[in-house]
Amino acid sequence: MMTFGQPNKTPQRRGHAVFASWRDALVASAVKPWIMHGVSATRMAPPRCSSDLRQSRRRYDEAPVITCQLDKLAEERCKAWGTDRHKQMCQWQKNRRESKLRHLTDLTIDLRPNDLRRHTMQLISSRSTTLCRIVTTLAFSCFAWHHFANIASGQNSGSPGGGFTVETIDHGVSVKCDGKLWANYIADGEFKPYVWPIIGPTDQPVTREWPMGEGAGEKHDHPHQKSMWFTHGNVNGVDFWAEGAGRGRIVHRKFLTVSGGEKAVIVAQNDWLLADGTKILEDLRKLVFSRLGEHRVIDFNIRLTATADSVTFGDTKEGTFGLRVAESMAVDAKKGGRIVNSEGQTDAEAWGKKAKWVDYSGPVGDQIVGIAVLNHPSSFRFPTYWHVRTYGLFAANPFGWHDFVGRSDVSGAYTLGKGQSITFGYRVILHKGRAEEAKIAEAFEQYAAQSAEEIP
């Protein structure tokens, strides 16, 4: 009986090259499954105890049984072809040393335990290195593809951060940037849609929490002043500003656009209903969330269209595009709150005045932050009057003339015929520091030079 690894005494005959090729293929196909079983079963993880080692040794000891069977087959073929076994094995051993067992078939000739253990580990090491290189290459390729795709689509370019997402939540949608919450648009509020919370550049809320939540030291007044909203106190004689029985309601109909990317965009359609459910007005509003340097920006544009035969916006100070700043920012809190407008008027002086923009700043936590509201030149009755109070109300109102001017002989009322529209445009800038540090005057000039966000 002969085994592979021992010289064969069979004399050399013609055709030995053909036999060698045939033999290698035969042995590889017969032994390869056994080797792969041995690799997966015994060599993928080293033995951790003596019993594991003995079990591994038993697997190696089974090798001669297989090689013996193969030797018989090879001996018969050797006799048939007259191959010089000894010369073939010497040549094969030389080739094996040179090739470093780079191919699996090199393992199929000598199945002695020590050689198998050593060569199997070499093979695993070689293939692990190759696999590592493949994984690294694929990871780099995916990163490069994602990076250049973002550049091509305009994401993460021109401003820090980027990466806006808009996700559906209960009652509306949530806007996030770089995975951090910026704001929630609450579409189905009981009396109107509103934006809450609004997170500023220090990652703290900059508008009042109550009545939706509870903020430290907040007063429980004016429950209709919900963070950021758009309504009016007199529409065909019905109060849409306050809330309660007999008041008007703004009801969300549907979203037309909800998208993220370089900016977050929300477009929603709403119906203005009287207390009895009669529809008199509809609005189409577009909110765009973006960055301006370190500032956080919310562009709010809205178009109101009469659906009744005649819709009149009455002259009242209770309106229209409003915010309620965080309690700590209010001037009346006496913690450093400050109001300033484009005309240089401050605090209580700014109430009831026309201005291109107004900034309300004060402490939130241990930092000074501010909210600036800019009125776009294309907006209805630019520059608007401002209903901004030292207790924290911050609203733009183009209708309340007789209250703001203090004269009964003037009226800011305005009537729309059926199908007619008016459009309002505002930019809300959330910034660190005071208006001067945030360069709000320059930001307004930049905003005014741009076309207002187009409403579909």
Short mmCIF file of C-alpha atoms in Angstrom, two decimals:
data_model
loop_
_atom_site.label_atom_id
_atom_site.label_comp_id
_atom_site.label_asym_id
_atom_site.label_seq_id
_atom_site.Cartn_x
_atom_site.Cartn_y
_atom_site.Cartn_z
CA MET A 1 0.00 0.00 0.00
CA MET A 2 1.23 3.47 -0.74
CA THR A 3 0.21 6.90 0.51
CA PHE A 4 0.74 10.29 -1.00
CA GLY A 5 3.94 11.76 0.40
CA GLN A 6 5.90 8.52 -0.20
CA PRO A 7 7.92 7.79 -3.38
CA ASN A 8 6.37 5.46 -5.93
CA LYS A 9 8.58 2.71 -7.40
CA THR A 10 6.56 2.39 -10.60
CA PRO A 11 8.82 2.83 -13.68
CA GLN A 12 8.29 5.93 -15.81
CA ARG A 13 6.27 5.49 -18.97
CA ARG A 14 4.92 7.72 -21.71
CA GLY A 15 1.91 9.91 -20.92
CA HIS A 16 2.97 10.79 -17.38
CA ALA A 17 2.22 14.53 -17.95
CA VAL A 18 -1.35 13.77 -18.95
CA PHE A 19 -1.76 11.50 -15.95
CA ALA A 20 -0.41 14.15 -13.57
CA SER A 21 -2.99 16.67 -14.73
CA TRP A 22 -5.80 14.10 -14.51
CA ARG A 23 -4.63 12.93 -11.11
CA ASP A 24 -4.53 16.43 -9.61
CA ALA A 25 -8.06 17.14 -10.82
CA LEU A 26 -9.32 13.81 -9.43
CA VAL A 27 -7.71 14.23 -6.05
CA ALA A 28 -8.79 17.85 -5.74
CA SER A 29 -12.43 17.00 -6.46
CA ALA A 30 -12.39 14.05 -4.03
CA VAL A 31 -10.50 15.64 -1.15
CA LYS A 32 -11.54 19.29 -1.42
CA PRO A 33 -14.88 18.74 0.42
CA TRP A 34 -13.06 16.95 3.24
CA ILE A 35 -10.54 19.76 3.54
CA MET A 36 -13.21 22.45 3.55
CA HIS A 37 -15.05 20.46 6.23
CA GLY A 38 -11.85 20.28 8.24
CA VAL A 39 -11.18 24.00 7.84
CA SER A 40 -14.68 25.06 8.83
CA ALA A 41 -15.01 22.51 11.62
CA THR A 42 -11.60 22.65 13.25
CA ARG A 43 -9.51 25.59 12.09
CA MET A 44 -11.76 28.62 11.93
CA ALA A 45 -11.34 28.99 15.67
CA PRO A 46 -8.36 27.56 17.61
CA PRO A 47 -9.04 24.85 20.23
CA ARG A 48 -9.73 26.39 23.62
CA CYS A 49 -9.27 23.30 25.79
CA SER A 50 -7.62 19.88 25.72
CA SER A 51 -10.84 18.14 24.65
CA ASP A 52 -11.11 20.45 21.65
CA LEU A 53 -7.50 19.72 20.79
CA ARG A 54 -8.09 15.97 20.97
CA GLN A 55 -11.15 16.28 18.78
CA SER A 56 -9.15 18.26 16.23
CA ARG A 57 -6.40 15.61 16.31
CA ARG A 58 -8.95 12.87 15.65
CA ARG A 59 -10.06 14.69 12.51
CA TYR A 60 -6.47 14.88 11.31
CA ASP A 61 -5.92 11.20 12.10
CA GLU A 62 -8.73 10.34 9.70
CA ALA A 63 -6.68 11.72 6.82
CA PRO A 64 -4.61 8.53 6.14
CA VAL A 65 -7.80 6.52 5.60
CA ILE A 66 -8.83 8.82 2.79
CA THR A 67 -5.32 9.05 1.38
CA CYS A 68 -5.04 5.26 1.43
CA GLN A 69 -8.13 4.91 -0.71
CA LEU A 70 -6.87 7.54 -3.09
CA ASP A 71 -3.46 5.83 -3.23
CA LYS A 72 -5.03 2.63 -4.49
CA LEU A 73 -6.79 4.49 -7.25
CA ALA A 74 -3.64 6.41 -8.13
CA GLU A 75 -1.55 3.18 -8.10
CA GLU A 76 -3.87 1.58 -10.61
CA ARG A 77 -3.67 4.65 -12.84
CA CYS A 78 0.12 4.75 -12.46
CA LYS A 79 0.41 1.17 -13.68
CA ALA A 80 -1.86 1.97 -16.61
CA TRP A 81 0.11 4.98 -17.68
CA GLY A 82 3.56 3.93 -16.52
CA THR A 83 4.20 7.07 -14.51
CA ASP A 84 7.35 7.54 -12.47
CA ARG A 85 5.78 8.22 -9.10
CA HIS A 86 8.99 9.14 -7.32
CA LYS A 87 9.99 11.84 -9.80
CA GLN A 88 6.49 13.23 -9.85
CA MET A 89 6.35 13.57 -6.07
CA CYS A 90 9.77 15.22 -5.87
CA GLN A 91 8.74 17.73 -8.49
CA TRP A 92 5.44 18.31 -6.75
CA GLN A 93 7.12 18.99 -3.36
CA LYS A 94 9.42 21.51 -4.99
CA ASN A 95 6.48 23.28 -6.60
CA ARG A 96 4.62 23.32 -3.31
CA ARG A 97 7.44 25.09 -1.49
CA GLU A 98 7.64 27.71 -4.23
CA SER A 99 3.91 28.37 -4.49
CA LYS A 100 3.44 28.79 -0.68
CA LEU A 101 0.18 26.87 -1.00
CA ARG A 102 -1.65 29.75 -2.67
CA HIS A 103 -4.30 27.48 -4.17
CA LEU A 104 -6.58 25.04 -2.46
CA THR A 105 -5.56 22.15 -4.71
CA ASP A 106 -2.04 22.34 -3.27
CA LEU A 107 -3.50 21.08 0.00
CA THR A 108 -5.10 18.01 -1.55
CA ILE A 109 -1.93 15.99 -2.11
CA ASP A 110 -0.43 15.75 1.38
CA LEU A 111 -2.95 15.25 4.17
CA ARG A 112 -0.56 14.60 7.04
CA PRO A 113 -1.83 16.31 10.21
CA ASN A 114 1.08 18.70 10.81
CA ASP A 115 1.20 19.89 7.20
CA LEU A 116 -2.57 20.25 7.01
CA ARG A 117 -2.69 22.34 10.17
CA ARG A 118 0.11 24.63 9.04
CA HIS A 119 -1.08 25.05 5.46
CA THR A 120 -4.71 25.54 6.42
CA MET A 121 -3.76 28.42 8.73
CA GLN A 122 -1.68 29.95 5.94
CA LEU A 123 -4.65 29.72 3.60
CA ILE A 124 -7.03 31.27 6.15
CA SER A 125 -4.57 34.09 6.82
CA SER A 126 -4.16 34.76 3.10
CA ARG A 127 -7.90 34.75 2.45
CA SER A 128 -8.61 36.91 5.52
CA THR A 129 -6.19 39.53 4.22
CA THR A 130 -7.84 39.44 0.80
CA LEU A 131 -11.32 39.71 2.34
CA CYS A 132 -10.21 42.67 4.45
CA ARG A 133 -8.94 44.44 1.35
CA ILE A 134 -12.20 43.79 -0.49
CA VAL A 135 -14.32 45.12 2.40
CA THR A 136 -12.11 48.22 2.74
CA THR A 137 -12.35 48.92 -0.98
CA LEU A 138 -16.13 48.54 -0.99
CA ALA A 139 -16.52 50.80 2.06
CA PHE A 140 -14.37 53.50 0.49
CA SER A 141 -16.29 53.23 -2.78
CA CYS A 142 -19.63 53.63 -1.01
CA PHE A 143 -18.35 56.66 0.91
CA ALA A 144 -17.00 58.28 -2.24
CA TRP A 145 -20.23 57.63 -4.14
CA HIS A 146 -22.34 59.13 -1.33
CA HIS A 147 -20.03 62.15 -1.00
CA PHE A 148 -19.99 63.03 -4.68
CA ALA A 149 -23.72 62.35 -5.01
CA ASN A 150 -24.37 64.91 -2.26
CA ILE A 151 -22.16 67.43 -4.01
CA ALA A 152 -24.00 66.86 -7.28
CA SER A 153 -27.39 67.34 -5.59
CA GLY A 154 -26.26 70.42 -3.67
CA GLN A 155 -26.46 68.89 -0.19
CA ASN A 156 -23.96 69.91 2.49
CA SER A 157 -22.59 72.66 0.27
CA GLY A 158 -22.22 76.34 1.02
CA SER A 159 -23.24 76.08 4.68
CA PRO A 160 -22.34 73.96 7.69
CA GLY A 161 -24.55 71.06 8.64
CA GLY A 162 -27.09 70.41 5.90
CA GLY A 163 -28.91 67.10 5.83
CA PHE A 164 -32.53 68.10 6.60
CA THR A 165 -35.16 65.43 7.10
CA VAL A 166 -38.92 65.75 7.52
CA GLU A 167 -40.63 62.89 9.33
CA THR A 168 -44.29 62.16 9.96
CA ILE A 169 -45.32 62.34 13.63
CA ASP A 170 -48.61 62.35 15.51
CA HIS A 171 -50.56 65.48 14.51
CA GLY A 172 -48.04 66.69 11.90
CA VAL A 173 -44.44 66.50 10.77
CA SER A 174 -41.05 66.92 12.42
CA VAL A 175 -38.10 68.81 10.93
CA LYS A 176 -34.59 67.66 11.82
CA CYS A 177 -31.13 68.71 10.72
CA ASP A 178 -28.14 66.40 11.19
CA GLY A 179 -30.46 64.20 13.24
CA LYS A 180 -31.33 66.99 15.70
CA LEU A 181 -34.82 68.38 16.15
CA TRP A 182 -35.42 71.87 14.77
CA ALA A 183 -39.20 72.15 14.92
CA ASN A 184 -42.52 70.33 14.72
CA TYR A 185 -45.32 71.53 12.49
CA ILE A 186 -48.55 70.64 14.30
CA ALA A 187 -51.07 70.43 11.47
CA ASP A 188 -54.21 69.39 13.33
CA GLY A 189 -54.28 71.73 16.31
CA GLU A 190 -57.75 72.10 17.80
CA PHE A 191 -58.20 75.63 16.46
CA LYS A 192 -55.24 76.20 14.14
CA PRO A 193 -51.94 74.76 12.92
CA TYR A 194 -48.81 75.97 14.73
CA VAL A 195 -45.08 75.32 14.97
CA TRP A 196 -43.84 73.94 18.28
CA PRO A 197 -41.28 73.47 19.63
CA ILE A 198 -38.82 75.75 17.86
CA ILE A 199 -35.23 74.93 18.78
CA GLY A 200 -32.64 77.71 18.59
CA PRO A 201 -28.92 77.65 17.72
CA THR A 202 -27.97 76.67 21.29
CA ASP A 203 -30.20 73.57 21.04
CA GLN A 204 -32.71 75.10 23.48
CA PRO A 205 -36.36 76.07 22.78
CA VAL A 206 -36.73 79.77 22.00
CA THR A 207 -40.54 79.93 22.11
CA ARG A 208 -42.93 79.34 25.00
CA GLU A 209 -43.76 75.75 25.94
CA TRP A 210 -47.16 76.34 27.53
CA PRO A 211 -49.96 75.38 26.92
CA MET A 212 -48.58 72.43 24.86
CA GLY A 213 -45.98 71.64 27.55
CA GLU A 214 -44.53 73.07 30.73
CA GLY A 215 -41.53 75.41 30.73
CA ALA A 216 -39.68 76.57 33.83
CA GLY A 217 -41.26 79.70 35.33
CA GLU A 218 -43.75 80.22 32.50
CA LYS A 219 -46.92 82.24 33.00
CA HIS A 220 -50.20 80.61 32.07
CA ASP A 221 -51.71 83.50 30.13
CA HIS A 222 -53.08 83.86 26.59
CA PRO A 223 -53.44 80.11 25.87
CA HIS A 224 -54.05 80.86 22.18
CA GLN A 225 -50.46 82.12 21.77
CA LYS A 226 -48.95 78.81 20.71
CA SER A 227 -45.26 79.20 19.85
CA MET A 228 -45.66 80.32 16.17
CA TRP A 229 -48.90 80.62 14.20
CA PHE A 230 -50.91 82.63 11.64
CA THR A 231 -54.49 83.82 12.31
CA HIS A 232 -56.47 87.04 12.62
CA GLY A 233 -58.86 88.40 15.22
CA ASN A 234 -61.60 89.60 12.87
CA VAL A 235 -62.50 87.78 9.65
CA ASN A 236 -66.07 88.56 8.56
CA GLY A 237 -66.67 89.53 12.18
CA VAL A 238 -65.45 86.18 13.56
CA ASP A 239 -62.45 85.88 15.89
CA PHE A 240 -59.86 83.41 14.58
CA TRP A 241 -57.14 84.76 16.94
CA ALA A 242 -58.55 83.61 20.26
CA GLU A 243 -59.82 80.09 20.92
CA GLY A 244 -63.03 78.70 22.37
CA ALA A 245 -66.74 78.39 21.71
CA GLY A 246 -68.02 80.57 18.89
CA ARG A 247 -64.53 81.15 17.47
CA GLY A 248 -63.33 80.42 13.97
CA ARG A 249 -61.09 77.46 13.20
CA ILE A 250 -58.31 76.85 10.67
CA VAL A 251 -58.48 73.20 9.65
CA HIS A 252 -55.67 71.32 7.94
CA ARG A 253 -56.79 69.78 4.66
CA LYS A 254 -53.64 68.16 3.28
CA PHE A 255 -49.90 68.38 2.73
CA LEU A 256 -48.83 69.15 -0.81
CA THR A 257 -45.08 68.91 -0.18
CA VAL A 258 -43.01 67.40 2.61
CA SER A 259 -39.34 67.11 1.69
CA GLY A 260 -35.82 67.28 3.10
CA GLY A 261 -32.30 67.67 1.72
CA GLU A 262 -30.38 70.92 1.60
CA LYS A 263 -33.56 72.54 2.97
CA ALA A 264 -36.70 71.23 4.60
CA VAL A 265 -39.90 72.22 2.81
CA ILE A 266 -43.48 71.93 4.04
CA VAL A 267 -46.42 73.04 1.90
CA ALA A 268 -49.87 72.68 3.44
CA GLN A 269 -53.43 73.62 2.51
CA ASN A 270 -55.95 74.76 5.13
CA ASP A 271 -59.60 75.80 5.33
CA TRP A 272 -60.87 78.74 7.42
CA LEU A 273 -64.23 77.77 8.93
CA LEU A 274 -66.79 79.76 10.88
CA ALA A 275 -68.16 78.34 14.13
CA ASP A 276 -71.00 76.68 12.21
CA GLY A 277 -68.53 75.00 9.82
CA THR A 278 -69.03 77.36 6.86
CA LYS A 279 -65.88 77.76 4.81
CA ILE A 280 -65.05 81.36 3.91
CA LEU A 281 -61.35 81.25 3.16
CA GLU A 282 -58.52 78.89 2.32
CA ASP A 283 -54.79 79.29 2.68
CA LEU A 284 -51.76 77.73 1.06
CA ARG A 285 -48.68 78.07 3.25
CA LYS A 286 -45.07 77.20 2.58
CA LEU A 287 -42.47 76.80 5.33
CA VAL A 288 -38.81 76.45 4.38
CA PHE A 289 -36.19 75.56 7.01
CA SER A 290 -32.55 76.35 6.19
CA ARG A 291 -29.25 77.68 7.50
CA LEU A 292 -27.75 81.13 7.09
CA GLY A 293 -24.21 80.82 8.44
CA GLU A 294 -24.71 79.93 12.12
CA HIS A 295 -28.31 81.17 12.07
CA ARG A 296 -31.36 78.95 11.77
CA VAL A 297 -33.92 80.24 9.31
CA ILE A 298 -37.65 79.63 8.83
CA ASP A 299 -39.22 81.26 5.78
CA PHE A 300 -42.99 81.51 6.22
CA ASN A 301 -45.04 82.44 3.15
CA ILE A 302 -48.82 82.25 2.95
CA ARG A 303 -51.49 83.05 0.38
CA LEU A 304 -55.08 83.64 1.51
CA THR A 305 -57.86 83.15 -1.04
CA ALA A 306 -61.52 84.02 -0.47
CA THR A 307 -63.97 81.18 -1.11
CA ALA A 308 -67.01 83.11 0.12
CA ASP A 309 -68.52 85.94 -1.92
CA SER A 310 -66.78 88.52 0.27
CA VAL A 311 -64.17 88.18 3.02
CA THR A 312 -63.16 91.17 5.17
CA PHE A 313 -60.14 91.29 7.47
CA GLY A 314 -61.22 93.73 10.16
CA ASP A 315 -59.15 96.43 11.83
CA THR A 316 -57.95 94.91 15.11
CA LYS A 317 -54.62 94.65 16.86
CA GLU A 318 -55.24 90.93 17.48
CA GLY A 319 -53.29 89.47 14.59
CA THR A 320 -51.68 88.11 12.53
CA PHE A 321 -48.37 86.28 12.08
CA GLY A 322 -47.34 85.65 15.67
CA LEU A 323 -44.77 84.12 18.01
CA ARG A 324 -44.56 83.91 21.78
CA VAL A 325 -40.93 84.05 22.91
CA ALA A 326 -39.48 81.96 25.72
CA GLU A 327 -40.39 83.34 29.16
CA SER A 328 -36.78 84.15 30.04
CA MET A 329 -36.42 86.31 26.91
CA ALA A 330 -39.37 88.59 27.69
CA VAL A 331 -38.50 92.18 28.58
CA ASP A 332 -40.87 91.99 31.57
CA ALA A 333 -38.88 89.07 32.99
CA LYS A 334 -36.11 91.62 33.69
CA LYS A 335 -33.37 89.15 32.84
CA GLY A 336 -31.96 91.09 29.92
CA GLY A 337 -34.73 90.75 27.33
CA ARG A 338 -34.67 93.40 24.60
CA ILE A 339 -36.78 94.46 21.61
CA VAL A 340 -35.32 96.51 18.75
CA ASN A 341 -36.65 97.28 15.26
CA SER A 342 -35.24 98.50 11.97
CA GLU A 343 -36.07 102.10 12.93
CA GLY A 344 -34.04 101.96 16.14
CA GLN A 345 -37.07 101.85 18.46
CA THR A 346 -36.69 99.55 21.47
CA ASP A 347 -38.84 97.65 23.94
CA ALA A 348 -42.29 99.24 24.49
CA GLU A 349 -41.55 101.93 21.88
CA ALA A 350 -41.57 99.28 19.15
CA TRP A 351 -45.24 98.39 19.74
CA GLY A 352 -47.64 99.59 17.01
CA LYS A 353 -44.85 100.89 14.77
CA LYS A 354 -44.11 100.14 11.15
CA ALA A 355 -40.75 98.45 10.58
CA LYS A 356 -38.96 96.26 8.07
CA TRP A 357 -37.86 93.90 10.82
CA VAL A 358 -37.99 93.44 14.58
CA ASP A 359 -35.60 91.49 16.81
CA TYR A 360 -36.46 90.06 20.23
CA SER A 361 -33.45 88.79 22.23
CA GLY A 362 -32.76 87.62 25.74
CA PRO A 363 -31.27 84.81 27.83
CA VAL A 364 -32.12 81.16 27.29
CA GLY A 365 -30.12 79.07 29.70
CA ASP A 366 -26.75 80.75 30.13
CA GLN A 367 -26.60 82.31 26.65
CA ILE A 368 -28.19 85.28 24.89
CA VAL A 369 -30.21 84.27 21.84
CA GLY A 370 -32.59 86.15 19.60
CA ILE A 371 -35.52 85.82 17.21
CA ALA A 372 -35.66 88.24 14.31
CA VAL A 373 -38.72 88.49 12.05
CA LEU A 374 -38.14 90.12 8.66
CA ASN A 375 -40.99 91.34 6.44
CA HIS A 376 -40.42 90.74 2.73
CA PRO A 377 -40.99 93.77 0.44
CA SER A 378 -43.43 91.73 -1.68
CA SER A 379 -45.60 91.05 1.36
CA PHE A 380 -49.04 92.66 1.69
CA ARG A 381 -48.76 96.24 3.03
CA PHE A 382 -44.99 96.20 3.53
CA PRO A 383 -43.62 97.45 5.88
CA THR A 384 -46.08 96.02 8.34
CA TYR A 385 -47.16 97.24 11.77
CA TRP A 386 -45.91 95.23 14.74
CA HIS A 387 -47.94 93.97 17.68
CA VAL A 388 -44.88 93.22 19.84
CA ARG A 389 -45.24 93.25 23.61
CA THR A 390 -42.78 93.33 26.48
CA TYR A 391 -44.48 90.27 28.06
CA GLY A 392 -43.37 88.12 25.09
CA LEU A 393 -45.94 88.41 22.28
CA PHE A 394 -44.23 89.06 18.95
CA ALA A 395 -46.60 89.58 15.98
CA ALA A 396 -46.73 91.28 12.58
CA ASN A 397 -50.15 92.80 11.81
CA PRO A 398 -50.94 94.87 8.68
CA PHE A 399 -54.61 95.43 9.60
CA GLY A 400 -54.74 97.02 13.09
CA TRP A 401 -54.33 100.66 12.09
CA HIS A 402 -56.69 102.42 14.46
CA ASP A 403 -55.23 100.57 17.47
CA PHE A 404 -51.63 101.20 16.48
CA VAL A 405 -52.07 104.79 15.31
CA GLY A 406 -54.56 105.62 18.04
CA ARG A 407 -57.08 107.23 15.71
CA SER A 408 -60.68 106.25 15.06
CA ASP A 409 -60.83 107.95 11.67
CA VAL A 410 -58.50 105.43 10.01
CA SER A 411 -59.15 101.80 9.18
CA GLY A 412 -56.86 98.98 8.21
CA ALA A 413 -59.70 96.68 7.15
CA TYR A 414 -59.34 94.96 3.79
CA THR A 415 -61.89 93.06 1.70
CA LEU A 416 -61.35 90.23 -0.75
CA GLY A 417 -63.85 89.27 -3.44
CA LYS A 418 -64.48 85.62 -4.14
CA GLY A 419 -61.39 84.04 -5.70
CA GLN A 420 -59.14 87.01 -4.84
CA SER A 421 -55.94 86.52 -2.84
CA ILE A 422 -53.37 88.33 -0.71
CA THR A 423 -49.88 87.05 0.09
CA PHE A 424 -47.63 87.52 3.14
CA GLY A 425 -43.92 86.75 3.43
CA TYR A 426 -41.74 86.57 6.55
CA ARG A 427 -38.32 85.27 7.44
CA VAL A 428 -37.67 84.13 11.01
CA ILE A 429 -33.99 84.08 12.00
CA LEU A 430 -32.90 82.29 15.18
CA HIS A 431 -29.50 83.59 16.22
CA LYS A 432 -26.99 83.87 19.03
CA GLY A 433 -26.36 87.22 20.71
CA ARG A 434 -28.07 90.54 20.06
CA ALA A 435 -29.38 91.88 16.76
CA GLU A 436 -26.19 93.88 16.18
CA GLU A 437 -23.95 90.86 16.70
CA ALA A 438 -26.13 88.74 14.42
CA LYS A 439 -26.09 91.52 11.75
CA ILE A 440 -29.84 91.42 11.31
CA ALA A 441 -29.87 94.69 9.32
CA GLU A 442 -27.52 93.14 6.74
CA ALA A 443 -29.57 89.93 6.76
CA PHE A 444 -32.67 91.94 5.88
CA GLU A 445 -30.96 93.57 2.89
CA GLN A 446 -29.96 90.14 1.64
CA TYR A 447 -33.49 88.83 2.17
CA ALA A 448 -35.12 91.83 0.49
CA ALA A 449 -32.92 91.38 -2.60
CA GLN A 450 -34.24 87.86 -3.07
CA SER A 451 -37.53 86.86 -4.58
CA ALA A 452 -40.01 85.61 -2.03
CA GLU A 453 -40.40 81.85 -1.77
CA GLU A 454 -42.77 80.83 -4.54
CA ILE A 455 -46.01 79.34 -3.30
CA PRO A 456 -47.34 76.59 -5.61
#
